[in-house]
Amino acid sequence: MTLRTLDSLGSLEGKRVIVRCDLNVPLRDGVITDDGRVRASLPTLNTLINAGARVIVCSHLGRPDGAPDPQYSLEPVAQRLSELLGAPVAFARDTVGESAKDAVASLEDGGVVVIENLRFNPGETSKDEAEREAFAGQLAELGDVLVSDGFGVVHRKQASVYELAKRLPSAAGLLIAAELDVLDRLTENPERPYAVVLGGSKVSDKLGVISHLLPRVDRILVGGGMLFTFLKAQGHPVASSLLEEDQLDTVRGYIAEAQERGVELVLPTDVVVAASFSADAAHEVAAADAIEETAFGASGIGLDIGPETAARFAEVIRGSKTVFWNGPMGVFEFPAFAAGTKAVAQALTEVDGLSVVGGGDSAAAVRQLGFADDRFGHISTGGGASLEFLEGKKLPGLEVLGWA
Ligand code: ADP
Ligand code: MG
């Protein structure tokens, strides 16, 4: 079965169309610091507006605890959406209450309303199916059809992603279709050499993808917080760097499997070690097997890959025809530890082939470091979702749209 697309819904003129977007943008003091996900939602929304639909946009933002929490309001997102669409966007102060019902009732053909954060309602993410069903039922009353376009949440069985899509006539939006197109190209006959660059904070998040990709790729490059678990697995002390002791055996297994399969596991040869986890911490470059031998001794913390490693990673990336990158190489939020991430991002822009950036923080990193989106083949809006797809998992939010 293939994904149901927008045309499967027929004419949308005058219809109330609920659009499940992923507008989970990073906010600082109520200001959006990266509007990439809002911009990624525009093609679908413009298509629906032009078709004369009455557009009801819903999304989650952050992790409120199933109750209203002003710091996670979607109001600033509704404002930004209005600027980007160049059209007024109404905002409802609740999700399925009076404000939402009134706003939907006042919608004209081609009009847009953003309803308040789905996760202000416990039913959205409840583990209890009946609670999710009940909330999906309330959402379903707002609209005639559902367009599911929140790629970042398709790996979650949540009310607006799964139960609602079963209740209403539903189809995938243009963002989901575009994301799947790229992910397919990464899994079916990727051009070689194929390199995967992994970083970020937690090894345990990324292990599944390593095991699934090992038989499919030529090289795996490991940076970010997870590199220390690899170095430790090889017997090197890592001082006070991020380490997941309980993953050491698994990681040793991957190192052995990579060797057997002839996959080159490219590990750092040097790292930037800091006195503490802070933006202005004193720091030194150390060889990967001498992390405890800096001035900071056993209290040193590795916060970035070193310059030699960055240069090697860049060379491998530039020489590849297909590259998938997930997870920053260091704590890029601190400028002193952003060089490794910047070198990798730069190299991705120079790939003569398909370069894909996946992951919320990775996407935010490339933009924060000043790279324009169009310099990459694709920037995925969904980190967890794209990883799970590449792991070969079935994603409930896609299955419910006919994807198999
Ligand atoms: P993504 O959202 O792109 O999937 P992750 O969420 O896995 O990425 O990881 C992003 C985080 O990893 C960033 O906030 C970054 O600061 C952190 N990180 C990268 N390198 C290190 C490191 N050496 N030590 C601690 N945290 C790190
Ligand atoms: Mg992240």
Coordinates of C-alpha atoms and ligand atoms in Angstrom, one line a residue:
M1 CA 0.0 0.0 0.0
T2 CA 1.2 3.5 -0.7
L3 CA 0.7 6.7 1.2
R4 CA -2.6 8.5 0.6
T5 CA -1.8 11.9 -0.8
L6 CA -3.8 15.2 -0.8
D7 CA -5.7 14.4 -4.0
S8 CA -7.2 11.3 -2.4
L9 CA -9.3 13.8 -0.3
G10 CA -11.1 15.2 -3.4
S11 CA -12.2 18.8 -3.5
L12 CA -11.5 20.7 -0.3
E13 CA -13.3 23.9 -1.1
G14 CA -15.3 25.0 1.9
K15 CA -14.3 21.9 3.9
R16 CA -12.9 22.1 7.4
V17 CA -9.4 20.6 7.1
I18 CA -7.5 19.8 10.2
V19 CA -3.8 19.9 9.5
R20 CA -1.5 18.1 12.0
C21 CA 1.7 20.0 11.7
D22 CA 4.9 19.7 13.7
L23 CA 5.4 23.3 14.8
N24 CA 7.6 22.3 17.8
V25 CA 10.1 25.1 17.4
P26 CA 12.8 26.1 19.9
L27 CA 11.8 29.2 21.9
R28 CA 13.9 31.4 24.1
D29 CA 12.0 33.9 26.3
G30 CA 9.0 33.5 24.0
V31 CA 10.9 34.2 20.8
I32 CA 11.3 31.6 18.1
T33 CA 15.0 30.9 17.7
D34 CA 14.6 28.6 14.6
D35 CA 11.5 28.8 12.5
G36 CA 12.5 25.9 10.1
R37 CA 9.5 23.8 11.1
V38 CA 7.1 26.7 10.5
R39 CA 8.6 27.3 7.1
A40 CA 8.5 23.5 6.3
S41 CA 4.7 23.5 6.9
L42 CA 4.0 26.3 4.3
P43 CA 3.7 24.2 1.0
T44 CA 0.8 22.2 2.4
L45 CA -0.9 25.1 4.1
N46 CA -0.6 27.3 0.9
T47 CA -2.0 24.4 -1.2
L48 CA -5.0 24.1 1.2
I49 CA -5.6 27.8 1.3
N50 CA -5.5 28.0 -2.5
A51 CA -7.9 25.2 -2.7
G52 CA -10.4 27.2 -0.6
A53 CA -10.2 25.0 2.5
R54 CA -11.0 26.2 6.0
V55 CA -7.6 25.4 7.6
I56 CA -7.3 24.3 11.2
V57 CA -3.7 24.0 12.2
C58 CA -2.8 21.9 15.2
S59 CA 0.6 20.9 16.7
H60 CA 2.4 20.2 20.0
L61 CA 5.1 22.4 21.4
G62 CA 7.5 21.2 24.0
R63 CA 6.5 18.9 26.8
P64 CA 3.8 20.5 28.9
D65 CA 2.3 18.0 31.3
G66 CA -1.1 17.5 29.8
A67 CA -2.3 20.9 31.1
P68 CA -2.1 24.5 29.9
D69 CA 1.3 26.0 30.5
P70 CA 1.8 29.6 29.0
Q71 CA 5.5 29.0 28.2
Y72 CA 4.4 26.4 25.7
S73 CA 1.7 28.4 24.0
L74 CA 1.5 28.2 20.2
E75 CA 0.6 31.9 20.0
P76 CA 4.1 33.1 18.9
V77 CA 4.0 30.3 16.3
A78 CA 0.6 31.5 15.0
Q79 CA 2.1 35.0 14.7
R80 CA 5.1 33.8 12.8
L81 CA 2.9 31.6 10.5
S82 CA 0.9 34.7 9.7
E83 CA 4.0 36.6 8.7
L84 CA 5.3 33.8 6.5
L85 CA 1.9 33.2 4.9
G86 CA 1.4 36.9 4.4
A87 CA -2.2 36.5 5.6
P88 CA -4.1 36.8 8.9
V89 CA -4.0 33.7 11.1
A90 CA -6.5 33.4 13.9
F91 CA -5.5 31.8 17.2
A92 CA -7.7 29.8 19.6
R93 CA -6.8 29.9 23.3
D94 CA -7.8 26.2 23.7
T95 CA -7.6 23.1 21.7
V96 CA -11.1 21.6 21.7
G97 CA -13.0 24.1 23.9
E98 CA -15.2 27.1 23.2
S99 CA -12.4 29.3 21.8
A100 CA -11.4 26.6 19.2
K101 CA -15.1 25.9 18.3
D102 CA -15.8 29.6 17.8
A103 CA -12.7 30.2 15.8
V104 CA -13.5 27.3 13.5
A105 CA -17.1 28.4 13.1
S106 CA -15.9 31.9 12.0
L107 CA -13.4 30.5 9.4
E108 CA -14.0 31.6 5.8
D109 CA -12.9 29.6 2.8
G110 CA -9.2 29.9 2.6
G111 CA -8.9 31.1 6.2
V112 CA -6.5 29.8 8.8
V113 CA -6.7 29.2 12.5
V114 CA -4.1 27.8 14.8
I115 CA -5.5 26.0 17.8
E116 CA -3.6 25.8 21.1
N117 CA -1.0 23.2 21.9
L118 CA -2.3 19.7 21.6
R119 CA -0.3 18.6 24.6
F120 CA -2.2 20.9 26.9
N121 CA -4.7 18.0 26.9
P122 CA -3.7 14.7 28.6
G123 CA -5.4 12.6 26.0
E124 CA -2.9 13.6 23.3
T125 CA 0.0 11.5 24.6
S126 CA -1.9 9.2 27.0
K127 CA -0.7 5.6 27.2
D128 CA -4.3 4.7 27.6
E129 CA -5.9 4.1 24.2
A130 CA -9.4 5.0 25.4
E131 CA -8.1 8.4 26.6
R132 CA -6.5 9.0 23.2
E133 CA -9.6 7.9 21.4
A134 CA -11.7 10.3 23.5
F135 CA -9.5 13.2 22.7
A136 CA -9.3 12.3 19.0
G137 CA -13.1 12.3 19.1
Q138 CA -13.2 15.8 20.4
L139 CA -10.6 16.9 17.7
A140 CA -12.6 15.2 15.0
E141 CA -15.6 17.4 15.7
L142 CA -13.6 20.4 14.6
G143 CA -13.0 19.2 11.1
D144 CA -14.3 17.2 8.1
V145 CA -10.9 15.7 7.0
L146 CA -7.4 15.4 8.4
V147 CA -4.1 16.2 6.6
S148 CA -1.3 14.7 8.5
D149 CA 1.9 16.6 7.9
G150 CA 3.8 16.5 11.2
F151 CA 6.7 14.3 10.1
G152 CA 8.5 14.8 13.4
V153 CA 5.8 12.9 15.2
V154 CA 4.9 10.1 12.9
H155 CA 6.8 7.6 15.0
R156 CA 4.5 8.3 17.9
K157 CA 1.1 6.7 18.5
Q158 CA -0.6 9.9 19.7
A159 CA -4.2 11.0 19.4
S160 CA -3.7 13.6 16.7
V161 CA -1.2 11.5 14.8
Y162 CA -2.9 8.0 14.9
E163 CA -6.4 7.8 16.4
L164 CA -7.6 11.0 14.6
A165 CA -6.3 9.7 11.3
K166 CA -8.4 6.6 11.7
R167 CA -11.5 8.6 12.6
L168 CA -11.6 11.1 9.7
P169 CA -10.8 10.8 6.0
S170 CA -7.1 11.4 6.1
A171 CA -4.1 11.8 3.9
A172 CA -0.4 12.8 4.1
G173 CA 0.6 16.4 3.4
L174 CA 3.4 17.6 1.1
L175 CA 6.0 17.7 3.9
I176 CA 5.6 14.0 4.8
A177 CA 5.6 13.1 1.2
A178 CA 8.9 15.0 0.6
E179 CA 10.5 13.5 3.7
L180 CA 9.7 10.0 2.7
D181 CA 11.0 10.6 -0.8
V182 CA 14.4 11.5 0.6
L183 CA 14.4 8.7 3.2
D184 CA 13.6 6.2 0.4
R185 CA 16.6 7.4 -1.6
L186 CA 18.7 6.8 1.5
T187 CA 17.5 3.2 1.9
E188 CA 16.9 2.0 -1.7
N189 CA 20.1 1.9 -3.8
P190 CA 21.9 4.9 -2.4
E191 CA 24.8 6.1 -4.5
R192 CA 28.1 5.0 -3.1
P193 CA 30.3 5.7 -1.3
Y194 CA 27.6 6.1 1.4
A195 CA 28.6 7.7 4.7
V196 CA 26.6 8.2 7.9
V197 CA 27.7 10.8 10.4
L198 CA 26.3 10.3 13.9
G199 CA 26.7 12.6 16.9
G200 CA 24.4 14.2 19.5
S201 CA 24.1 13.4 23.1
K202 CA 22.9 9.9 23.6
V203 CA 24.3 6.7 22.2
S204 CA 21.3 4.7 23.2
D205 CA 19.1 6.9 20.9
K206 CA 21.3 6.1 17.9
L207 CA 22.2 2.4 18.4
G208 CA 19.3 1.1 16.5
V209 CA 20.2 3.0 13.5
I210 CA 23.8 1.9 13.7
S211 CA 22.8 -1.8 13.7
H212 CA 20.4 -1.3 10.8
L213 CA 22.8 0.8 8.7
L214 CA 25.9 -1.4 9.2
P215 CA 25.0 -3.7 6.4
R216 CA 24.1 -0.8 4.1
V217 CA 26.8 1.9 4.3
D218 CA 30.5 2.2 3.6
R219 CA 31.5 4.4 6.5
I220 CA 30.1 5.4 9.8
L221 CA 31.6 8.5 11.4
V222 CA 31.1 9.0 15.2
G223 CA 31.3 12.3 17.0
G224 CA 29.3 14.2 19.6
G225 CA 28.7 13.0 23.1
M226 CA 28.4 9.4 21.9
L227 CA 32.0 9.2 20.8
F228 CA 33.2 8.8 24.4
T229 CA 31.4 5.5 24.8
F230 CA 33.2 4.3 21.6
L231 CA 36.6 5.5 22.9
K232 CA 36.0 3.8 26.3
A233 CA 34.9 0.6 24.5
Q234 CA 38.3 0.6 22.9
G235 CA 39.9 1.0 26.3
H236 CA 40.7 4.7 26.4
P237 CA 39.9 6.7 29.5
V238 CA 37.5 9.5 28.9
A239 CA 37.8 11.6 32.1
S240 CA 34.4 13.2 33.0
S241 CA 33.0 13.2 29.4
L242 CA 29.5 11.9 28.6
L243 CA 29.6 8.1 28.9
E244 CA 27.0 5.4 28.8
E245 CA 28.6 2.5 30.7
D246 CA 25.6 0.2 30.0
Q247 CA 26.1 0.5 26.3
L248 CA 29.8 -0.5 26.3
D249 CA 29.2 -4.1 25.3
T250 CA 26.8 -3.2 22.6
V251 CA 29.2 -0.7 21.2
R252 CA 32.0 -3.3 21.3
G253 CA 29.7 -5.5 19.3
Y254 CA 29.3 -2.9 16.6
I255 CA 33.0 -2.2 16.4
A256 CA 33.5 -6.0 15.8
E257 CA 30.6 -6.2 13.3
A258 CA 31.9 -3.2 11.3
Q259 CA 35.2 -4.9 11.0
E260 CA 33.7 -8.1 9.8
R261 CA 31.5 -6.3 7.2
G262 CA 34.3 -4.1 6.0
V263 CA 32.5 -1.0 7.1
E264 CA 35.0 1.7 8.1
L265 CA 34.1 3.1 11.5
V266 CA 35.7 6.5 11.6
L267 CA 36.4 7.5 15.2
P268 CA 37.9 10.7 16.4
T269 CA 41.7 10.9 16.8
D270 CA 41.5 14.1 18.9
V271 CA 39.0 15.9 21.0
V272 CA 38.5 19.3 22.6
V273 CA 38.6 18.8 26.4
A274 CA 37.1 21.5 28.6
A275 CA 37.6 22.3 32.3
S276 CA 33.8 22.3 32.8
F277 CA 30.5 22.2 30.9
S278 CA 30.2 26.0 30.2
A279 CA 30.5 28.4 27.4
D280 CA 33.7 30.1 28.7
A281 CA 35.4 27.0 30.1
A282 CA 39.2 26.7 29.6
H283 CA 39.9 24.0 27.0
E284 CA 42.7 22.1 25.3
V285 CA 43.0 19.7 22.3
A286 CA 43.9 16.2 23.4
A287 CA 44.7 13.0 21.5
A288 CA 41.7 10.6 21.7
D289 CA 43.7 8.2 23.8
A290 CA 45.0 10.9 26.2
I291 CA 41.9 12.7 27.3
E292 CA 42.8 12.4 31.0
E293 CA 46.3 13.9 30.3
T294 CA 45.2 17.5 30.0
A295 CA 45.6 20.2 32.7
F296 CA 42.1 19.3 33.8
G297 CA 43.0 15.6 34.5
A298 CA 40.1 13.3 35.4
S299 CA 37.6 16.3 35.6
G300 CA 38.1 17.2 32.0
I301 CA 35.0 17.0 29.7
G302 CA 35.2 16.4 26.0
L303 CA 32.9 19.0 24.3
D304 CA 33.9 18.8 20.6
I305 CA 35.8 16.7 18.1
G306 CA 39.4 18.0 17.6
P307 CA 40.7 19.8 14.5
E308 CA 42.5 16.8 13.1
T309 CA 39.2 14.7 13.4
A310 CA 37.1 17.5 11.9
A311 CA 39.5 17.7 8.9
R312 CA 39.3 13.9 8.4
F313 CA 35.5 13.8 8.8
A314 CA 35.2 16.6 6.2
E315 CA 37.4 14.8 3.8
V316 CA 35.4 11.5 4.1
I317 CA 32.1 13.5 3.7
R318 CA 33.3 15.4 0.7
G319 CA 34.4 12.1 -1.0
S320 CA 30.9 10.5 -0.5
K321 CA 28.0 10.4 -2.9
T322 CA 25.4 9.9 -0.2
V323 CA 25.6 11.4 3.3
F324 CA 23.2 11.2 6.2
W325 CA 24.1 13.3 9.2
N326 CA 22.3 13.2 12.6
G327 CA 23.6 14.8 15.8
P328 CA 25.9 17.7 16.4
M329 CA 29.7 16.9 16.7
G330 CA 30.0 18.9 19.9
V331 CA 28.2 21.3 22.2
F332 CA 27.7 23.7 19.3
E333 CA 25.4 25.9 21.5
F334 CA 28.7 27.2 23.0
P335 CA 30.7 28.9 20.2
A336 CA 34.0 27.7 21.5
F337 CA 32.8 24.1 20.9
A338 CA 31.1 24.5 17.6
A339 CA 34.0 24.1 15.2
G340 CA 33.6 20.3 14.7
T341 CA 29.9 20.8 13.9
K342 CA 30.7 23.7 11.6
A343 CA 33.3 21.7 9.7
V344 CA 30.9 18.8 9.2
A345 CA 28.1 21.1 8.0
Q346 CA 30.5 22.9 5.6
A347 CA 31.6 19.5 4.2
L348 CA 28.0 18.4 3.7
T349 CA 27.3 21.5 1.6
E350 CA 30.2 20.4 -0.7
V351 CA 28.9 16.9 -1.3
D352 CA 28.5 16.0 -5.0
G353 CA 25.5 13.8 -4.4
L354 CA 22.7 13.6 -1.8
S355 CA 23.3 15.2 1.6
V356 CA 20.7 14.9 4.3
V357 CA 20.6 16.5 7.7
G358 CA 18.3 14.9 10.2
G359 CA 17.5 15.9 13.7
G360 CA 16.0 18.9 15.5
D361 CA 19.3 20.0 17.1
S362 CA 21.3 19.3 14.0
A363 CA 19.0 21.4 11.8
A364 CA 19.1 24.2 14.4
A365 CA 22.9 23.9 14.5
V366 CA 23.4 24.4 10.7
R367 CA 21.1 27.4 10.7
Q368 CA 22.6 28.9 13.8
L369 CA 26.1 28.5 12.2
G370 CA 24.9 30.5 9.2
F371 CA 24.3 27.8 6.5
A372 CA 21.3 28.4 4.3
D373 CA 18.9 25.4 4.0
D374 CA 19.2 25.2 0.2
R375 CA 22.9 24.3 0.5
F376 CA 21.9 20.8 1.7
G377 CA 20.1 18.2 -0.3
H378 CA 17.5 18.0 2.4
I379 CA 17.0 19.0 6.0
S380 CA 14.7 16.7 7.7
T381 CA 12.2 18.1 10.3
G382 CA 12.2 14.9 12.2
G383 CA 15.1 13.5 14.1
G384 CA 13.6 10.6 15.9
A385 CA 11.2 9.8 13.0
S386 CA 13.9 9.8 10.4
L387 CA 16.1 7.6 12.6
E388 CA 13.3 5.1 13.2
F389 CA 12.6 5.0 9.5
L390 CA 16.2 4.3 8.7
E391 CA 16.1 1.6 11.4
G392 CA 13.5 -0.1 9.3
K393 CA 10.8 0.4 12.0
K394 CA 7.1 0.6 11.2
L395 CA 5.9 4.1 12.0
P396 CA 2.3 4.2 13.3
G397 CA 1.6 7.7 11.9
L398 CA 2.6 6.6 8.4
E399 CA 0.9 3.2 8.5
V400 CA -2.4 4.8 9.4
L401 CA -2.0 6.8 6.1
G402 CA -1.6 3.7 4.0
W403 CA 2.2 3.4 4.0
A404 CA 3.5 -0.1 4.2
Ligands
ADP1 P1 19.4 15.8 17.1 O1 18.3 16.6 17.8 O2 20.0 16.5 15.9 O3 19.0 14.4 16.9 P2 20.6 15.1 19.7 O4 19.4 15.6 20.4 O5 20.9 13.7 19.7 O6 20.6 15.7 18.2 O7 21.8 15.8 20.4 C1 22.0 17.2 20.4 C2 22.8 17.7 21.6 O8 24.0 16.9 21.7 C3 23.2 19.1 21.5 O9 22.4 19.9 22.5 C4 24.7 19.1 21.9 O10 25.0 20.1 22.8 C5 24.8 17.7 22.5 N1 26.2 17.3 22.4 C6 27.0 17.1 21.4 N2 28.3 16.8 21.7 C7 28.3 16.7 23.1 C8 29.3 16.4 24.0 N3 30.5 16.1 23.7 N4 28.9 16.3 25.3 C9 27.7 16.6 25.7 N5 26.7 17.0 24.8 C10 27.0 17.0 23.5
MG2 MG 17.6 16.6 19.8

